[in-house]
mmCIF file of C-alpha atoms in Angstrom:
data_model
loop_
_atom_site.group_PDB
_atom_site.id
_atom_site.type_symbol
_atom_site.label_atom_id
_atom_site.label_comp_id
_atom_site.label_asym_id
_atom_site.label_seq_id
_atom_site.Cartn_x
_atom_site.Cartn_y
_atom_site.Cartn_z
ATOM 1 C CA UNK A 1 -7.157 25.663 49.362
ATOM 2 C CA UNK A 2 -4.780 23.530 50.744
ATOM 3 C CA UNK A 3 -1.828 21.994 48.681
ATOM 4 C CA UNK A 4 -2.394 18.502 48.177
ATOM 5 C CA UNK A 5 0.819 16.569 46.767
ATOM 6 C CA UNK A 6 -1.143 13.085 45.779
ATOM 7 C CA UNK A 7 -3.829 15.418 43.843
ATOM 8 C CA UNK A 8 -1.347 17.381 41.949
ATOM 9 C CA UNK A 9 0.616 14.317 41.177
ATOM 10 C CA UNK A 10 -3.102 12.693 39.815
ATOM 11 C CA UNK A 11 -3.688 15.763 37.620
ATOM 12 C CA UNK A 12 -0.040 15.667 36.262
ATOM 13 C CA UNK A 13 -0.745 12.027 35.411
ATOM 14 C CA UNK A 14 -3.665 13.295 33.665
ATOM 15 C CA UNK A 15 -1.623 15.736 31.888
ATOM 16 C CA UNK A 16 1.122 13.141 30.764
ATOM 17 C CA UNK A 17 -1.604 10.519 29.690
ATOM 18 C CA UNK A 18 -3.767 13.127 27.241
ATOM 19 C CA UNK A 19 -0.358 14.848 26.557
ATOM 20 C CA UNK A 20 1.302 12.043 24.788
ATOM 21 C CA UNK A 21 -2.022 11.696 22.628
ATOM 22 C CA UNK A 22 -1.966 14.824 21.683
ATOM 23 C CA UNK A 23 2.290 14.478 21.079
ATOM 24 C CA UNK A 24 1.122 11.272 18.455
ATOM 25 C CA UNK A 25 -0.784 13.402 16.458
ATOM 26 C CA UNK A 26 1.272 15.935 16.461
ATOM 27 C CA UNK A 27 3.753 13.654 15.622
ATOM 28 C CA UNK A 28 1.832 13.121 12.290
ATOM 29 C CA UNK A 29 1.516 16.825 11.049
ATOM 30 C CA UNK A 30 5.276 17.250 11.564
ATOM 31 C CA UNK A 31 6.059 14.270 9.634
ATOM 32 C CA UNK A 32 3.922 15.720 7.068
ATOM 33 C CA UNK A 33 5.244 19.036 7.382
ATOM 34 C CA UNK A 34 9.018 17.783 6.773
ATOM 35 C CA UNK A 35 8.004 15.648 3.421
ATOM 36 C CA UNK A 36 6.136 18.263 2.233
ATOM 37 C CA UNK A 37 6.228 21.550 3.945
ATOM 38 C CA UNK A 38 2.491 22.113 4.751
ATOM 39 C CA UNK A 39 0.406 21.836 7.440
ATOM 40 C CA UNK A 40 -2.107 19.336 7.039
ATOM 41 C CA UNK A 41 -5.528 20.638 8.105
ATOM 42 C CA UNK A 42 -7.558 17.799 7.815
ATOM 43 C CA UNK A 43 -5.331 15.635 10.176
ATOM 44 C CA UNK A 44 -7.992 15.890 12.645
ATOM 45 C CA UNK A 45 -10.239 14.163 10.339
ATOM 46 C CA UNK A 46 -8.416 11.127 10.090
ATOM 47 C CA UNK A 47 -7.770 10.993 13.967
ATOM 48 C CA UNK A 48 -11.667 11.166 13.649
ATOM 49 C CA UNK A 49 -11.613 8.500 11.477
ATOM 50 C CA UNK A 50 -9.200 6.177 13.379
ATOM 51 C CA UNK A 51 -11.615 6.433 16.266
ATOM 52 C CA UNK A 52 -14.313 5.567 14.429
ATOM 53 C CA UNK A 53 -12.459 1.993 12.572
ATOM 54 C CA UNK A 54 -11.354 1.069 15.511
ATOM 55 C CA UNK A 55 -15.099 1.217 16.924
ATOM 56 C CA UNK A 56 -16.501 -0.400 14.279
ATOM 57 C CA UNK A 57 -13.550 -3.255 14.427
ATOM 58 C CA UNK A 58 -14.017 -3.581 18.118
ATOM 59 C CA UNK A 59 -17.820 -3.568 19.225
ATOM 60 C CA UNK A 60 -19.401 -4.557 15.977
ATOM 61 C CA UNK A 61 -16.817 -7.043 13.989
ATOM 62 C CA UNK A 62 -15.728 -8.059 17.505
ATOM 63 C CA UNK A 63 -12.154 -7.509 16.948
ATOM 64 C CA UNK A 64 -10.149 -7.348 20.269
ATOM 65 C CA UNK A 65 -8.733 -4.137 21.387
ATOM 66 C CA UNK A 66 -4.941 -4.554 20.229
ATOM 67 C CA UNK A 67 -6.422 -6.072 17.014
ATOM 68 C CA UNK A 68 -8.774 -3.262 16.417
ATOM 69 C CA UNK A 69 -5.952 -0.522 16.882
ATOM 70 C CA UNK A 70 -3.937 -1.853 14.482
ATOM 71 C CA UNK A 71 -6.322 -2.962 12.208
ATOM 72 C CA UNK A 72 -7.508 1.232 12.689
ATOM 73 C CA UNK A 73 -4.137 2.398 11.774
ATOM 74 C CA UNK A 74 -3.536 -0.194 8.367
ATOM 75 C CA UNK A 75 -7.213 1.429 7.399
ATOM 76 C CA UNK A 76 -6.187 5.093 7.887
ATOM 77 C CA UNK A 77 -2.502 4.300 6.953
ATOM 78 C CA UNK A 78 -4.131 3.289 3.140
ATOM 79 C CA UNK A 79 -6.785 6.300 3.351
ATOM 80 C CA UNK A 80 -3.773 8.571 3.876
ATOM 81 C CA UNK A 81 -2.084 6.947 0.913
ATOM 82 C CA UNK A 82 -5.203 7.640 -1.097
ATOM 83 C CA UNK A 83 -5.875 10.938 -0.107
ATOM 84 C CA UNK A 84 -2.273 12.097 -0.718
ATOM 85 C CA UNK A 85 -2.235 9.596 -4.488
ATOM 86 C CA UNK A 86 -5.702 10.838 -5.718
ATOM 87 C CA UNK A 87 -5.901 14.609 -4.811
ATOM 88 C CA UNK A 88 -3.011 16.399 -3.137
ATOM 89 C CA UNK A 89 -0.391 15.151 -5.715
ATOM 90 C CA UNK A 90 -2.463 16.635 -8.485
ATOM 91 C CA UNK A 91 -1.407 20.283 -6.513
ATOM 92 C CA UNK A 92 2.206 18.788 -6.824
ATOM 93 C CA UNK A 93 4.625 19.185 -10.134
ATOM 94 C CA UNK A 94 7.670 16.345 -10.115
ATOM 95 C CA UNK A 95 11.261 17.845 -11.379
ATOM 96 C CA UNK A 96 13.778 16.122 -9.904
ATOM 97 C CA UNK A 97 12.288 15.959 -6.697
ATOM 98 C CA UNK A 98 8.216 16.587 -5.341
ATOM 99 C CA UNK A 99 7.433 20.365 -4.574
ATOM 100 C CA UNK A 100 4.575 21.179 -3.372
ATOM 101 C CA UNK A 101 2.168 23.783 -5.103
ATOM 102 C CA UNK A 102 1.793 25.705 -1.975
ATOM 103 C CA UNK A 103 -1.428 27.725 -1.060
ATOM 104 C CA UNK A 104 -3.586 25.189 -3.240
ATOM 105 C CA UNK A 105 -2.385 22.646 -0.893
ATOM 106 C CA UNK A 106 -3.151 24.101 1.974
ATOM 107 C CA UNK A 107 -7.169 24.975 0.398
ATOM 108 C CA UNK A 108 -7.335 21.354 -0.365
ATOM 109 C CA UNK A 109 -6.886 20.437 3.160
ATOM 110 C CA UNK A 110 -8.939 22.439 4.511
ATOM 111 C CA UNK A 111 -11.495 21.057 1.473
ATOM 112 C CA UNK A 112 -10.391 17.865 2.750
ATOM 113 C CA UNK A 113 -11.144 18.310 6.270
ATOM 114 C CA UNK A 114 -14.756 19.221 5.293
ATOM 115 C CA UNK A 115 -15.287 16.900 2.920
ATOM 116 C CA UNK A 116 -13.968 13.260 5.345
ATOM 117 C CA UNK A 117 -16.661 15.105 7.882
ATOM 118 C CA UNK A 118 -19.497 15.177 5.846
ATOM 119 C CA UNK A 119 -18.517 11.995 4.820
ATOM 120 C CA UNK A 120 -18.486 10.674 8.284
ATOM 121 C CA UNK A 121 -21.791 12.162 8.948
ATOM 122 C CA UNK A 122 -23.514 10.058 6.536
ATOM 123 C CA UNK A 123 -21.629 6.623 7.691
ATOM 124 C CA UNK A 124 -21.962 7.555 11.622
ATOM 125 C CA UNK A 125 -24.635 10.148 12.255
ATOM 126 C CA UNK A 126 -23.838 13.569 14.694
ATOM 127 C CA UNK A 127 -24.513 11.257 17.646
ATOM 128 C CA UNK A 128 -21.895 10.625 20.090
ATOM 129 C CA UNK A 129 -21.101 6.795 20.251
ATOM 130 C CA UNK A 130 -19.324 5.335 23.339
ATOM 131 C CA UNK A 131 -15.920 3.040 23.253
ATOM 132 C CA UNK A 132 -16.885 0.470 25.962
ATOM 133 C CA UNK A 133 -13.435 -1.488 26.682
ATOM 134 C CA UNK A 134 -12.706 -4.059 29.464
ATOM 135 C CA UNK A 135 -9.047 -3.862 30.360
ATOM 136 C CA UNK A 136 -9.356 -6.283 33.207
ATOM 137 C CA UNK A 137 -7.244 -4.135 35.450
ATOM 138 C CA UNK A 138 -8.117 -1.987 38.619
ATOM 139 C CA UNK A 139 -8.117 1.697 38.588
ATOM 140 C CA UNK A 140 -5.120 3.420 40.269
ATOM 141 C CA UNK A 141 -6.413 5.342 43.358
ATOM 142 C CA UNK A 142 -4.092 8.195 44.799
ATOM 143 C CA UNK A 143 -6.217 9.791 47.420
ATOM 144 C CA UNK A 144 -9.412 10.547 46.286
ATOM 145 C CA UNK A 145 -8.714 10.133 42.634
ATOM 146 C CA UNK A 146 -9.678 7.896 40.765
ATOM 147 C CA UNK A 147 -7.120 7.372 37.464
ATOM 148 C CA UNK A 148 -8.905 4.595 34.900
ATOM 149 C CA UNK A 149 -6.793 1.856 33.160
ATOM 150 C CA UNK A 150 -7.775 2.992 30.063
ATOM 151 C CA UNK A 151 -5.848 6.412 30.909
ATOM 152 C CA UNK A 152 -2.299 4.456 31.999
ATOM 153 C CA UNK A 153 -2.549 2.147 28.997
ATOM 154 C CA UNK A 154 -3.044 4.587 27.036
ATOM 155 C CA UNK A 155 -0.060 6.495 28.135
ATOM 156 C CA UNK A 156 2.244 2.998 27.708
ATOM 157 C CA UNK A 157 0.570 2.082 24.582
ATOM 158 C CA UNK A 158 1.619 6.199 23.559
ATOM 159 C CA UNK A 159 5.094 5.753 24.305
ATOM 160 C CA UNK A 160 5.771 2.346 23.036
ATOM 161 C CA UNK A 161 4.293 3.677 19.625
ATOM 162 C CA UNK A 162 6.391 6.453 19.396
ATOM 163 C CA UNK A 163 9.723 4.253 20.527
ATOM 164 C CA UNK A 164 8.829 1.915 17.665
ATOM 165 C CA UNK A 165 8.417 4.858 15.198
ATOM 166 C CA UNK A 166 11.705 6.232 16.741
ATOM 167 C CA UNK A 167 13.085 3.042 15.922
ATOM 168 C CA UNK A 168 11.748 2.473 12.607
ATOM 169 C CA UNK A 169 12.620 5.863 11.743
ATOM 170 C CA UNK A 170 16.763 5.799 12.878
ATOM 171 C CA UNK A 171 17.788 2.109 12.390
ATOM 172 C CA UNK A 172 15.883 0.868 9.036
ATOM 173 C CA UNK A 173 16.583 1.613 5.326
ATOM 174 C CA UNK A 174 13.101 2.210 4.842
ATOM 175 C CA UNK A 175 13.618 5.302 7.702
ATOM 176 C CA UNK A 176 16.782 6.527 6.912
ATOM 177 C CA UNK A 177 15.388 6.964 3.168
ATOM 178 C CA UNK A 178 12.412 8.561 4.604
ATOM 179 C CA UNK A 179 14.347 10.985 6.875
ATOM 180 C CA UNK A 180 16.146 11.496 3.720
ATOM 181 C CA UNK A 181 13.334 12.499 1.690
ATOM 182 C CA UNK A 182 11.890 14.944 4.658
ATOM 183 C CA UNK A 183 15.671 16.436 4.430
ATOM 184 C CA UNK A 184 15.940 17.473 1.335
ATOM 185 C CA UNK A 185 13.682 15.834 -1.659
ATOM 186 C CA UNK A 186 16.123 17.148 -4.038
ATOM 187 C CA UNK A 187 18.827 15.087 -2.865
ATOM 188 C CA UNK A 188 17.372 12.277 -1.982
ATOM 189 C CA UNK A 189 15.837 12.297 -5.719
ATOM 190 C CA UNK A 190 19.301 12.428 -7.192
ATOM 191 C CA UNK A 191 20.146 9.467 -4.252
ATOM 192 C CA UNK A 192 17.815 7.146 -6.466
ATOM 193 C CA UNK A 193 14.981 7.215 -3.905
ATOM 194 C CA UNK A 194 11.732 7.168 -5.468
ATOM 195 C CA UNK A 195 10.724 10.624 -4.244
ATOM 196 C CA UNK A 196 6.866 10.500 -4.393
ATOM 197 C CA UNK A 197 6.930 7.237 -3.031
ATOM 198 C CA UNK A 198 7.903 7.754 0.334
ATOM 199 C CA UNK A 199 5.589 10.709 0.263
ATOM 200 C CA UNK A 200 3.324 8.598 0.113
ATOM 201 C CA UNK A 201 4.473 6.434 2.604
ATOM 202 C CA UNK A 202 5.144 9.731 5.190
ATOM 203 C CA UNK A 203 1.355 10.486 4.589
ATOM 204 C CA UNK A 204 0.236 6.501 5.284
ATOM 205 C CA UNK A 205 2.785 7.088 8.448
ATOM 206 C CA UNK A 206 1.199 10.218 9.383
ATOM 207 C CA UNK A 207 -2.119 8.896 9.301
ATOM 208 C CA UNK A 208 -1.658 5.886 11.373
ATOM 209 C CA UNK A 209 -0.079 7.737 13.856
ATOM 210 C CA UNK A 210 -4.000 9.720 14.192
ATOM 211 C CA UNK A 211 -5.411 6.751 14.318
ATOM 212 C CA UNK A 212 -3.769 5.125 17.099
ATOM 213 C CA UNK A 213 -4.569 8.402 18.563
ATOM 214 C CA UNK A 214 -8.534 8.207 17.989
ATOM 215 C CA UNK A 215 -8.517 4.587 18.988
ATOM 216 C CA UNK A 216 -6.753 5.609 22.222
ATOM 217 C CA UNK A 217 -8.913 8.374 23.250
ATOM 218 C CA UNK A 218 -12.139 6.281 22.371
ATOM 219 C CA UNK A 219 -12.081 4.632 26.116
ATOM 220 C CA UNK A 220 -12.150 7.443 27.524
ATOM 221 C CA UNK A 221 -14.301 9.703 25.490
ATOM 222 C CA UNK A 222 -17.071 9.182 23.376
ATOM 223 C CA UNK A 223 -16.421 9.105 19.708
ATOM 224 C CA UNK A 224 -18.264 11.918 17.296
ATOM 225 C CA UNK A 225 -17.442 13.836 14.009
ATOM 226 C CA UNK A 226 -16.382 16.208 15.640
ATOM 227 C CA UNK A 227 -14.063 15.297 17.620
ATOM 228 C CA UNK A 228 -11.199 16.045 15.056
ATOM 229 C CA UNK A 229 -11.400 19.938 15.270
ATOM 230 C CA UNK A 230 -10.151 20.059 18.596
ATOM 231 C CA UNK A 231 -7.831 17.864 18.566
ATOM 232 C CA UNK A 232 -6.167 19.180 15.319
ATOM 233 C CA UNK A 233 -5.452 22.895 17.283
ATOM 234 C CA UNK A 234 -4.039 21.017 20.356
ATOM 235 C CA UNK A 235 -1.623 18.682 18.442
ATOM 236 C CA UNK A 236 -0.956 22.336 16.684
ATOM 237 C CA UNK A 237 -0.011 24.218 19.204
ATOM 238 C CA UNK A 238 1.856 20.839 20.849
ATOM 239 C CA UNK A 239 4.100 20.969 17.460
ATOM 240 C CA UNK A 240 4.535 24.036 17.649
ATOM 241 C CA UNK A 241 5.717 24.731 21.388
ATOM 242 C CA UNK A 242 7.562 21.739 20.858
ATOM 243 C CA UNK A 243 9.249 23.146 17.341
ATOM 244 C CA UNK A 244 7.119 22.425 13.992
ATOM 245 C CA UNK A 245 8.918 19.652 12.346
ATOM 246 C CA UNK A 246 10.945 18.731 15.415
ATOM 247 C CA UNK A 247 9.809 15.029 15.747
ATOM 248 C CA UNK A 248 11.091 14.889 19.936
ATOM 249 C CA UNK A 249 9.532 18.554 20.189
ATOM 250 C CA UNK A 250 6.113 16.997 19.163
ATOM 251 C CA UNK A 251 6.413 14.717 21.632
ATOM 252 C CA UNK A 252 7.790 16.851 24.543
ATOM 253 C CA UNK A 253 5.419 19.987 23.055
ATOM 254 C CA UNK A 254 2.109 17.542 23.692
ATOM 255 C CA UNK A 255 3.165 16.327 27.074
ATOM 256 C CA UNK A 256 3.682 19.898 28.380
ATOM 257 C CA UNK A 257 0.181 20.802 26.664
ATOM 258 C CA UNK A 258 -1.767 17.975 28.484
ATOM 259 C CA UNK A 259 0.508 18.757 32.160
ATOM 260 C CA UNK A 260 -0.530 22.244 31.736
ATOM 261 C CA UNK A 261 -4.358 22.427 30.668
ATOM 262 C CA UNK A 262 -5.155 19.904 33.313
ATOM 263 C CA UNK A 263 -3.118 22.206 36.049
ATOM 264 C CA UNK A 264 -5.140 25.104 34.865
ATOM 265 C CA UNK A 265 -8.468 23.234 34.488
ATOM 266 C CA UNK A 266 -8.056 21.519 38.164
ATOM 267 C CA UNK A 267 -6.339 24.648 39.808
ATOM 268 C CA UNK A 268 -7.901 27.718 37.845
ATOM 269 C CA UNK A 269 -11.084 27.010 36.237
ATOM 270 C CA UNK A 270 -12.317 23.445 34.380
ATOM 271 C CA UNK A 271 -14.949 25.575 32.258
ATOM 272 C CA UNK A 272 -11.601 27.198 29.975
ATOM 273 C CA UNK A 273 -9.396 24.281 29.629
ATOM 274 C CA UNK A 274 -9.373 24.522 26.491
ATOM 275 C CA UNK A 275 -7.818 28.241 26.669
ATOM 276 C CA UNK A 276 -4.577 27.009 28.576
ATOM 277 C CA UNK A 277 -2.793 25.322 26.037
ATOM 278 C CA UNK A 278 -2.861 28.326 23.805
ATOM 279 C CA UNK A 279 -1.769 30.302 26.559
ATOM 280 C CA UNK A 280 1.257 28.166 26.748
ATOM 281 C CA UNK A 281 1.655 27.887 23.149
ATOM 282 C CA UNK A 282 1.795 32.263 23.420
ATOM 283 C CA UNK A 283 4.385 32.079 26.149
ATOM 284 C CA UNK A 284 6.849 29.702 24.523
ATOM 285 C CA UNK A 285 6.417 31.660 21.171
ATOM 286 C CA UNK A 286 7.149 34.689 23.242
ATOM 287 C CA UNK A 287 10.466 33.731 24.564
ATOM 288 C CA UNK A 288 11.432 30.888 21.474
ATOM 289 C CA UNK A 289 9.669 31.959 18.631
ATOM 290 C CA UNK A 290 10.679 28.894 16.806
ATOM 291 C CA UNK A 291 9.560 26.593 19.759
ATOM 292 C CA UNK A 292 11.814 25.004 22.628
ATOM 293 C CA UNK A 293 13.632 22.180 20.300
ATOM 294 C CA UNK A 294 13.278 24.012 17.023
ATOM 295 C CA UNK A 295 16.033 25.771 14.868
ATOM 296 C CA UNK A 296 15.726 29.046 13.360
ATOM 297 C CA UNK A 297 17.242 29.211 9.971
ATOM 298 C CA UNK A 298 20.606 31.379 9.433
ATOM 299 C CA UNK A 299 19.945 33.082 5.703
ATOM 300 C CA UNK A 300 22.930 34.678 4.440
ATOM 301 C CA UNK A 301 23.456 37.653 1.991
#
């Protein structure tokens, strides 16, 4: 096969576009992970639900687009919220910080996870629904490829989302004091924060990150319950090549994921793309076992 520059340079635009999707939500568990030190499991569940508000907002309320993401995110930001109020906190016990309860946290997710898809089987059915959307712009054609709108947009609306986090996160009390709290809850207790507060707020954060990320991927996939499974073990393995609870990594980690599944699928085989980014995740954990921007914690004697 011949080596075809504007082809490889499609597919790596391919890569980039899914890769930052899969860098939001990954984005989300290693928020999560620094408040509280778990991984959530039924993250993929609320990307699932994101997709699913901002369908309902957009072809059924008649909501535009913009309007329908954010209004997706506010919805999954309070579910979040609840979720974490209502059931995780009850695994929790408050001295003077918020410690988790450990393994029964991690059950409950995976409860969780079961539970918001049986849930959404009821609401939605086991159909898949499409995500029409009219973006009133051409495709981009290099060569013989065709690369949608909805795929660039989605890669600007990506970025822009995680330069306003980044933003939000370094340059406003209400970040600092959350970076504080996924520092060191102890401290940040003794600081005056209110602790379980901006746990709360972290999982509400978390959650509207997914959601942006099912709203996203609705143009250019068809939205079903199960869509969250998936997408949970690629933002995984995109946090962790990138270095779980490294906030850049999960970006970086889920742009390398997307570049090199879509490499593999286009040059290798399409039928095991979803085998690549493991194999990448296995090759950065065999040469950084903590992941390329991760630390690996000194304990002394």
């Amino acid at each position: 096969m011949d080596f075809d520059f504007g082809s490889l340079l499609a597919f790596i635009i391919f890569g980039v576009t899914i890769g930052v999707v899969y860098g939001i939500v990954a984005l989300g568990i290693s928020l999560i992970y620094s408040g509280l030190d778990i991984v959530h499991f039924a993250h993929g569940e609320i990307y699932m639900f994101g997709a699913f508000l901002g369908l309902v907002l957009s072809q059924q309320l008649g909501i535009p687009y913009p309007g329908a993401m954010i209004g997706a995110m506010i919805l999954a930001a309070l579910l979040g919220m609840f979720i974490e109020r209502v059931f995780y906190r009850r695994l929790t016990r408050s001295g003077g910080g918020y410690t988790v309860a450990g393994m029964g946290m991690i059950i409950c997710g995976f409860g969780m996870s079961v539970a918001l898809m049986n849930v959404a089987f009821l609401i939605w059915g086991a159909d898949a629904e499409p995500f029409p959307v009219d973006f009133g712009i051409e495709p981009l054609e290099i060569n013989d490829i065709s690369i949608p709108p909805s795929y660039l947009l989605t890669a600007v609306v990506s970025l822009c989302l995680m330069g306003i986090l980044n933003y939000f996160l370094r340059y406003t009390k209400i970040g600092l004091a959350v970076r504080a709290v996924a520092h060191n809850k102890d401290i940040a207790f003794l600081m005056g924060i209110n602790v379980p507060l901006f746990i709360s707020l972290i999982f509400g954060l978390a959650c509207a990150l997914a959601a942006a990320a099912g709203v996203l991927v609705g143009p250019m996939q068809s939205v079903q319950v199960e869509m969250g499974y998936l997408m949970l073990l690629k933002a995984f393995a995109a946090a962790v090549v990138g270095g779980f609870g490294s906030l850049p990594g999960a970006l970086i980690g889920g742009i390398l994921v997307g570049i090199f599944e879509n490499l593999g699928a286009a040059y290798i085989s399409a039928s095991h793309k979803d085998i690549y980014a493991f194999l990448l995740l296995i090759l950065v954990l065999m040469c950084r076992p903590a992941g390329l921007f991760g630390v690996v914690a000194k304990v002394k004697a």
